[in-house]
mmCIF file of C-alpha atoms (C1' of nucleotides) in Angstrom:
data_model
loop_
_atom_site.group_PDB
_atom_site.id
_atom_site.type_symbol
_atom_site.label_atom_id
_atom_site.label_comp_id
_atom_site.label_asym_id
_atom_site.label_seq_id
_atom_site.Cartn_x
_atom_site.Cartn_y
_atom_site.Cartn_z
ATOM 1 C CA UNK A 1 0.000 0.000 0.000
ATOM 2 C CA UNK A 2 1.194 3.595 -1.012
ATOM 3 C CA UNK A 3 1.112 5.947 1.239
ATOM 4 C CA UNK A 4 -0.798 8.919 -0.079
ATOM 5 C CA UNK A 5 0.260 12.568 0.270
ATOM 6 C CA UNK A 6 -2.894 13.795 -0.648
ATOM 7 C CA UNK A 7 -5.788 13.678 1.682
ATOM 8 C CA UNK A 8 -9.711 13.296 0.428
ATOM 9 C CA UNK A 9 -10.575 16.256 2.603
ATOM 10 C CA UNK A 10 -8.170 18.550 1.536
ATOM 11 C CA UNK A 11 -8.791 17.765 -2.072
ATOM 12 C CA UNK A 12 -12.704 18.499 -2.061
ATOM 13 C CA UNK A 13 -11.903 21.380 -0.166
ATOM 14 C CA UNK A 14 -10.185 22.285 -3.003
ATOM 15 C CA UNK A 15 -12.342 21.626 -5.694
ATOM 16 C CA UNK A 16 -15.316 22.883 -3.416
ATOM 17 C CA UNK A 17 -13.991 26.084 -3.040
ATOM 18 C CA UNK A 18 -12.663 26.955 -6.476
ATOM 19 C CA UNK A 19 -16.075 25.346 -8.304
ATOM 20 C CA UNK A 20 -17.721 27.568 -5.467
ATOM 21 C CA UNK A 21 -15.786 31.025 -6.859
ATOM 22 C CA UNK A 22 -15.548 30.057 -10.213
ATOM 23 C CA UNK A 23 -18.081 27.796 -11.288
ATOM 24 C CA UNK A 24 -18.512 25.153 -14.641
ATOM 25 C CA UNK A 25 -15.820 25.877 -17.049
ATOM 26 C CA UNK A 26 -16.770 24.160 -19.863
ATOM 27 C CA UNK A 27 -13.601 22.186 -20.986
ATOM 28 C CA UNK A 28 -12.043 21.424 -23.147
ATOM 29 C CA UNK A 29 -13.003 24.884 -25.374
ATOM 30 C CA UNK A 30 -13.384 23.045 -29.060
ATOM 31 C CA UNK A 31 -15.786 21.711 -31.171
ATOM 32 C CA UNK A 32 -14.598 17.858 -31.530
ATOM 33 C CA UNK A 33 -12.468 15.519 -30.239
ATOM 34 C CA UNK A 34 -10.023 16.218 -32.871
ATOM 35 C CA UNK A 35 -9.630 19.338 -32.372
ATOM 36 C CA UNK A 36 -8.980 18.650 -28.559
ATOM 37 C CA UNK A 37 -5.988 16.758 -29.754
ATOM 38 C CA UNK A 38 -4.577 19.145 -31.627
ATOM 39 C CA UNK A 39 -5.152 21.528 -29.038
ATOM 40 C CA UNK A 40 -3.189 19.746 -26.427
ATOM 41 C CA UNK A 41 -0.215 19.800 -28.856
ATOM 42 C CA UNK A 42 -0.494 23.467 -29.584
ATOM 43 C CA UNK A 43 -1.032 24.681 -26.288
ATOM 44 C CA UNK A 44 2.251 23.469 -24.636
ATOM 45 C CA UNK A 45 4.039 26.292 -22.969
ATOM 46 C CA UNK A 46 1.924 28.632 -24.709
ATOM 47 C CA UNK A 47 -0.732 31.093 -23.807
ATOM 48 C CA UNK A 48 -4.327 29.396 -25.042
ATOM 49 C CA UNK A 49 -5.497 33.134 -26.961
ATOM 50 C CA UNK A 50 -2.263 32.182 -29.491
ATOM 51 C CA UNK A 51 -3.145 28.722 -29.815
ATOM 52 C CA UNK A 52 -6.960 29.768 -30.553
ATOM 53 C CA UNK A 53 -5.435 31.669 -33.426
ATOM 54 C CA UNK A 54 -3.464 28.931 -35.125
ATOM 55 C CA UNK A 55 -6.129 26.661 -34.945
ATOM 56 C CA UNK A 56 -9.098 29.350 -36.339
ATOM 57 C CA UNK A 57 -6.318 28.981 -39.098
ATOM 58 C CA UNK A 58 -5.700 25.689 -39.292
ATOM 59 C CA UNK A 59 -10.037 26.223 -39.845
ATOM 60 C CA UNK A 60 -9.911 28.609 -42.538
ATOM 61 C CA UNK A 61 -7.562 26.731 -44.615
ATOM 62 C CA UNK A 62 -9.794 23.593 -44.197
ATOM 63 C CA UNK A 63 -7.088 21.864 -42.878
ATOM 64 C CA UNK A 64 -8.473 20.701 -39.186
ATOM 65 C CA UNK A 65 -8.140 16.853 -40.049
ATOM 66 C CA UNK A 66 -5.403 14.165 -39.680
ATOM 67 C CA UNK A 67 -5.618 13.646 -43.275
ATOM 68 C CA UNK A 68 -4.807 16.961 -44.234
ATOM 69 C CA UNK A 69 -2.331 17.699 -41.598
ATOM 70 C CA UNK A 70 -0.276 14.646 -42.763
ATOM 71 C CA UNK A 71 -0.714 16.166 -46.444
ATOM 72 C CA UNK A 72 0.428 19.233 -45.474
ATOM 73 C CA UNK A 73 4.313 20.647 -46.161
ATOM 74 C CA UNK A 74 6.020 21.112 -43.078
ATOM 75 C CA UNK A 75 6.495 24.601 -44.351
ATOM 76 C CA UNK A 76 2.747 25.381 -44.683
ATOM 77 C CA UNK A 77 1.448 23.583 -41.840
ATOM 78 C CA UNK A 78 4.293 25.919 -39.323
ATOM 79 C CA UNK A 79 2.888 28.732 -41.145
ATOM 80 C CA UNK A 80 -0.365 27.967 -39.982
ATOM 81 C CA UNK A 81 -0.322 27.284 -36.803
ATOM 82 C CA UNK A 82 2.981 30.326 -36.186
ATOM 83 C CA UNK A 83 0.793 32.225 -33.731
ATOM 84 C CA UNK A 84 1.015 29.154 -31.223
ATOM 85 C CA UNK A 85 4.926 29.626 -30.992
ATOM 86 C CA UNK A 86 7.621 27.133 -31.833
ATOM 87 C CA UNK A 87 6.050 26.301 -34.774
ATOM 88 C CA UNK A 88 8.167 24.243 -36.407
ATOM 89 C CA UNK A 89 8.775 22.147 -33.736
ATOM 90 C CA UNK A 90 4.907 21.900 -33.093
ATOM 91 C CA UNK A 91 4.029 21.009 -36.976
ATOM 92 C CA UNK A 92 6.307 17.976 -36.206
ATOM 93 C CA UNK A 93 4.886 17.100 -33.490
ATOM 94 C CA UNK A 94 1.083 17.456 -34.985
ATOM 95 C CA UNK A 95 2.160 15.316 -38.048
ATOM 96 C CA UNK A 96 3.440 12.678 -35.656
ATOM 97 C CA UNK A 97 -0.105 12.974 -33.632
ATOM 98 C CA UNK A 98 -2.252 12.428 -36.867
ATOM 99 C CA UNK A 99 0.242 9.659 -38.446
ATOM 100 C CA UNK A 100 -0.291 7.773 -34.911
ATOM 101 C CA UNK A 101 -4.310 8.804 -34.892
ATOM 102 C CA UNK A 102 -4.796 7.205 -38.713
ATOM 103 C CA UNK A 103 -2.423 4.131 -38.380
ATOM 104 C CA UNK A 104 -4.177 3.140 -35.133
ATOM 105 C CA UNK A 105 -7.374 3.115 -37.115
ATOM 106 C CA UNK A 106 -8.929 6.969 -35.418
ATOM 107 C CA UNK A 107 -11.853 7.448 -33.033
ATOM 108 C CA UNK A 108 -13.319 3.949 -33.768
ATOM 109 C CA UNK A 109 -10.713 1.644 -32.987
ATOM 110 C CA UNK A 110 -8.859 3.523 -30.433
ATOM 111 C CA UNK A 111 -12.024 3.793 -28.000
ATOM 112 C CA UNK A 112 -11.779 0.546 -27.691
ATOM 113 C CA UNK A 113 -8.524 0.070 -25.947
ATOM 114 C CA UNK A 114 -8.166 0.073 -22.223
ATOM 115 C CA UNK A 115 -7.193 3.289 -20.860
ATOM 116 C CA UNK A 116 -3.332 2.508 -19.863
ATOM 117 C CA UNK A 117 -2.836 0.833 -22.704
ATOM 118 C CA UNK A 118 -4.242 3.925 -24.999
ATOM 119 C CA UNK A 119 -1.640 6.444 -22.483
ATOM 120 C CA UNK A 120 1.392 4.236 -23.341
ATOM 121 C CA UNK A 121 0.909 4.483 -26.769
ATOM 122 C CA UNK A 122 0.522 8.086 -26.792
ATOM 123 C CA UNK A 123 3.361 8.657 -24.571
ATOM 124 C CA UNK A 124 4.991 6.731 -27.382
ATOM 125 C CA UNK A 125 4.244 9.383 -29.684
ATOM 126 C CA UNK A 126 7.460 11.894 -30.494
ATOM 127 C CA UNK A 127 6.172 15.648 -28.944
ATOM 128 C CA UNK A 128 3.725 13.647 -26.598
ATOM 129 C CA UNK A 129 4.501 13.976 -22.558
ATOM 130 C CA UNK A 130 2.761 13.212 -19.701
ATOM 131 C CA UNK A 131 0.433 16.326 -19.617
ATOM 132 C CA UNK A 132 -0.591 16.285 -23.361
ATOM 133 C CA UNK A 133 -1.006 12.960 -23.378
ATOM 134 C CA UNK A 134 -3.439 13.337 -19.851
ATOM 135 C CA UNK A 135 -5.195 16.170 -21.724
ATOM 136 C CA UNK A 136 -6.306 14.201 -24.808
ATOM 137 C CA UNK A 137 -7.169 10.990 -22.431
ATOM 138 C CA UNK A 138 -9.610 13.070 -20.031
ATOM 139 C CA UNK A 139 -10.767 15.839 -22.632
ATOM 140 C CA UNK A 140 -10.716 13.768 -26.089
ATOM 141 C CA UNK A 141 -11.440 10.065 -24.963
ATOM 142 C CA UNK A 142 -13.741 10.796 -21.737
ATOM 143 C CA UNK A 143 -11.100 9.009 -19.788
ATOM 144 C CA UNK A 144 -10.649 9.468 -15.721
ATOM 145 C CA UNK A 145 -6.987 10.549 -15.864
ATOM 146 C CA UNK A 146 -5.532 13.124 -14.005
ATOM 147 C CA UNK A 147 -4.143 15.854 -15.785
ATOM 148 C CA UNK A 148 -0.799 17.488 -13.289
ATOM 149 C CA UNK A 149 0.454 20.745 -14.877
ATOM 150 C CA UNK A 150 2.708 23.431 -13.135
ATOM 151 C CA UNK A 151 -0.450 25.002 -12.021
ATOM 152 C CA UNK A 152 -1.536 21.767 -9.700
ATOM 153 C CA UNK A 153 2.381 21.676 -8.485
ATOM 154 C CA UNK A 154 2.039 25.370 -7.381
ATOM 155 C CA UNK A 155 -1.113 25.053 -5.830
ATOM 156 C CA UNK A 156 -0.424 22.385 -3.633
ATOM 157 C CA UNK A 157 3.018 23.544 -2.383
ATOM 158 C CA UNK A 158 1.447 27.281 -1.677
ATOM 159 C CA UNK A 159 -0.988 24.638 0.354
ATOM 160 C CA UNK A 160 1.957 22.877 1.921
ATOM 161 C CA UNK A 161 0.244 20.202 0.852
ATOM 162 C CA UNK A 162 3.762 18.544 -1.511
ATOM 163 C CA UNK A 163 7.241 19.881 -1.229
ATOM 164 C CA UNK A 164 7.159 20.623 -5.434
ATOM 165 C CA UNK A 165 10.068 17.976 -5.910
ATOM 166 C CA UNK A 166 7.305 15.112 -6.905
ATOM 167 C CA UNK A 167 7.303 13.603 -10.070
ATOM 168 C CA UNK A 168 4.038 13.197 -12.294
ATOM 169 C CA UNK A 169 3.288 10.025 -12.152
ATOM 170 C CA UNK A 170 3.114 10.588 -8.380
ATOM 171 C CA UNK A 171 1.353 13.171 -8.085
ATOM 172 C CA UNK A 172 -1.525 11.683 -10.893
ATOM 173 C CA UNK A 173 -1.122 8.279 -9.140
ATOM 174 C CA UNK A 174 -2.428 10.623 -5.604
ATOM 175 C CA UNK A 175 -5.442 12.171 -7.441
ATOM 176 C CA UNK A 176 -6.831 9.518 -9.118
ATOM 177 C CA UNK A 177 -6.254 6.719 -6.142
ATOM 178 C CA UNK A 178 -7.192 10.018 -3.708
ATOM 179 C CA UNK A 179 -10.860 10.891 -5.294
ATOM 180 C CA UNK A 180 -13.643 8.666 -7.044
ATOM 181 C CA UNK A 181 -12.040 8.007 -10.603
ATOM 182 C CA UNK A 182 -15.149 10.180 -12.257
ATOM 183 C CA UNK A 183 -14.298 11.632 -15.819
ATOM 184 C CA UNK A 184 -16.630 15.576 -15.030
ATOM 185 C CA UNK A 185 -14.819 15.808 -11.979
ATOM 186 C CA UNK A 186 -11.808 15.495 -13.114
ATOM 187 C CA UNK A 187 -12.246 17.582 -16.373
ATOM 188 C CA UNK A 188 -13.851 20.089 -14.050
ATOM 189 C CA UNK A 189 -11.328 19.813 -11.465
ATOM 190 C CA UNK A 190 -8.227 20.936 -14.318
ATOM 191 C CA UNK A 191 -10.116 23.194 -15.699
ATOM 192 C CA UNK A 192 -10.536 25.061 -12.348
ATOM 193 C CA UNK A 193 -7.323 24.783 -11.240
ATOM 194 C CA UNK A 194 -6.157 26.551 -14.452
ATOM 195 C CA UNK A 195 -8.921 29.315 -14.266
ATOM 196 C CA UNK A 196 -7.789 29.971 -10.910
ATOM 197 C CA UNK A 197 -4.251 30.459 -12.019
ATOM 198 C CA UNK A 198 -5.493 33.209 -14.527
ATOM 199 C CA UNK A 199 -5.934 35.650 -11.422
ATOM 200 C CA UNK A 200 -2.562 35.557 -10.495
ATOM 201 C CA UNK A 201 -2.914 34.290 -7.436
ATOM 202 C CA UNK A 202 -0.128 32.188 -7.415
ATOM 203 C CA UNK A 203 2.736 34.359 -6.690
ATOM 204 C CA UNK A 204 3.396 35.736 -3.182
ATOM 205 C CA UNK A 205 2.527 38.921 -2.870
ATOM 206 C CA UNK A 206 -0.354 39.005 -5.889
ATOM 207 C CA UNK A 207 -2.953 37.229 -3.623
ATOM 208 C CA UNK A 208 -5.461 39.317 -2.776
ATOM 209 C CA UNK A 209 -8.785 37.093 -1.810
ATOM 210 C CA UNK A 210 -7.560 33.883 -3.208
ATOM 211 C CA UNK A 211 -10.163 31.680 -2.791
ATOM 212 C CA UNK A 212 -8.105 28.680 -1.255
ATOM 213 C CA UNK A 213 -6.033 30.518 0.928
ATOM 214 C CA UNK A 214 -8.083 29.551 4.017
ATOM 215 C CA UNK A 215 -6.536 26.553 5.899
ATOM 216 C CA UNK A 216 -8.041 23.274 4.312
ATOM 217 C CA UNK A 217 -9.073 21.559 7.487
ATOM 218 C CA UNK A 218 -11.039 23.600 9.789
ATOM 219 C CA UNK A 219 -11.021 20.890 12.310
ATOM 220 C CA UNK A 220 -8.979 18.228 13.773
ATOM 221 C "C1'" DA B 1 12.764 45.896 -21.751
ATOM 222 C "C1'" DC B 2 11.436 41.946 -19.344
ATOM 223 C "C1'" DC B 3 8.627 37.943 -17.986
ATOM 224 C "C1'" DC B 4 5.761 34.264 -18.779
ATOM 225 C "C1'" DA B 5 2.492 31.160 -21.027
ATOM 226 C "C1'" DG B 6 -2.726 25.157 -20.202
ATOM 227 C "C1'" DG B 7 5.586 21.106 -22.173
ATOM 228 C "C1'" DG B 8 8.689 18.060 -24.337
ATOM 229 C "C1'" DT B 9 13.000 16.498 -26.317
ATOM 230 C "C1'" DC B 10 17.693 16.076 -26.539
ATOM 231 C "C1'" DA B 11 22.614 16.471 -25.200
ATOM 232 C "C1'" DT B 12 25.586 16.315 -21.501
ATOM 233 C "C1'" DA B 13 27.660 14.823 -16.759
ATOM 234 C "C1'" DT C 1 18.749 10.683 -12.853
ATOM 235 C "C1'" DA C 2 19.219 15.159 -13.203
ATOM 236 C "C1'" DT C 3 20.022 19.478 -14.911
ATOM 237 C "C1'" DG C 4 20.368 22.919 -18.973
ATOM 238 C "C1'" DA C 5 19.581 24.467 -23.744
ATOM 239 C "C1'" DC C 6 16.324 24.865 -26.989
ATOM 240 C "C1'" DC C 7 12.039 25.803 -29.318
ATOM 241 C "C1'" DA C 8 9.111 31.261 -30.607
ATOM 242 C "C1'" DT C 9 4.763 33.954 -30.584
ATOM 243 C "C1'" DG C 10 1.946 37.467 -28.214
ATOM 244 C "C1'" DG C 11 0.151 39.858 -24.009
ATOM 245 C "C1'" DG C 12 1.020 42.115 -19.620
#
DNA sequence: ACCCAGGGTCATA
DNA sequence: TATGACCATGGG
């Protein structure tokens, strides 16, 4: 048995308090699964206002399919999606997403595979980590997975909840043994935890009524 | 002018 | 295994 770091209280405490401020956030913001993939890719290290540019592009050029992505010259395809920043890294990365989504048959065939299995063999995808490949299990295939981004990490060391220093698998292996594996909490649970990050709470002296800075556990 | 953003890979020690 | 360099645009 694992020890867990992570507490049941403390994390719907959390989630209580930040749905309580914030309310439903509607994630993932696109119009199809697809596009949720692609997404995940574009947005990494990137503000989401340049990746929503690249992809309205990727739209207009009637391009927003793995088909056509594959088609595309590297050239014209990092012209696209330039707004979303290291573009030609990312059109690399994006072919390598939609040559993995066609081989492995799309949509139909992949929904069938067991969840671990379907995260190994996107983790097996060049340009795919931990956190994109979390993004388009929970947000693109309904899956209950986790998603840990720098956001979570900051959160729950301003909480003194984790020294920082965890890995991800640890810290996704706490959330998803920690709560009840349910696919809307979890997408709502991400979702809040980034919206919350948006006020600029998390540095030191820019908290102003941040709505978790209350001690977790009232009681003992 | 500087800092950071809804990360990941690769080379080096 | 653990750092550091690198990728690059756009908003504050």
């Amino acid at each position: 048995m694992i020890d867990l770091l992570l507490s049941i209280q403390s994390l719907e405490t959390i989630y209580d308090r930040l749905y309580h401020a914030y309310g439903p956030q509607h994630w993932w913001p696109a119009d199809t699964p697809f596009e949720v993939m692609v997404g995940a890719v574009l947005t990494q290290n990137t503000a989401w206002s340049n990746v929503d540019r690249a992809i309205t592009n990727l739209k207009e050029a009637k391009c927003l399919a793995a088909d056509d992505i594959i088609l595309l010259p590297d050239k014209q395809l990092a012209e696209l999606i330039r707004p979303s920043g290291y573009f030609n890294i990312k059109a690399k990365r994006l072919k390598n997403l939609c040559r993995w989504f066609v081989k492995q048959g799309g949509f139909k065939l992949l929904s069938k595979k067991k969840t671990d299995v379907l995260r190994l063999s996107l983790l097996d995808i060049n340009g795919v980590g931990p956190e994109t490949a979390d993004d388009i299990l929970l947000y693109a295939f309904s899956r209950p997975v986790f998603v840990i981004d720098i956001y979570t990490r900051r959160l729950l060391t301003r909480l003194g909840l984790i020294t920082g220093t965890e890995d991800y698998e640890t810290l996704r292996g706490n959330f998803e043994k920690t709560l009840t594996p349910d696919v809307q909490l979890f997408n709502e649970y991400h979702a809040l935890i980034v919206r919350h990050a948006k006020e600029k709470c998390m540095q030191p002296d820019k908290c102003r009524h941040c709505v978790v800075e209350a001690p977790l556990v009232t009681s003992d």
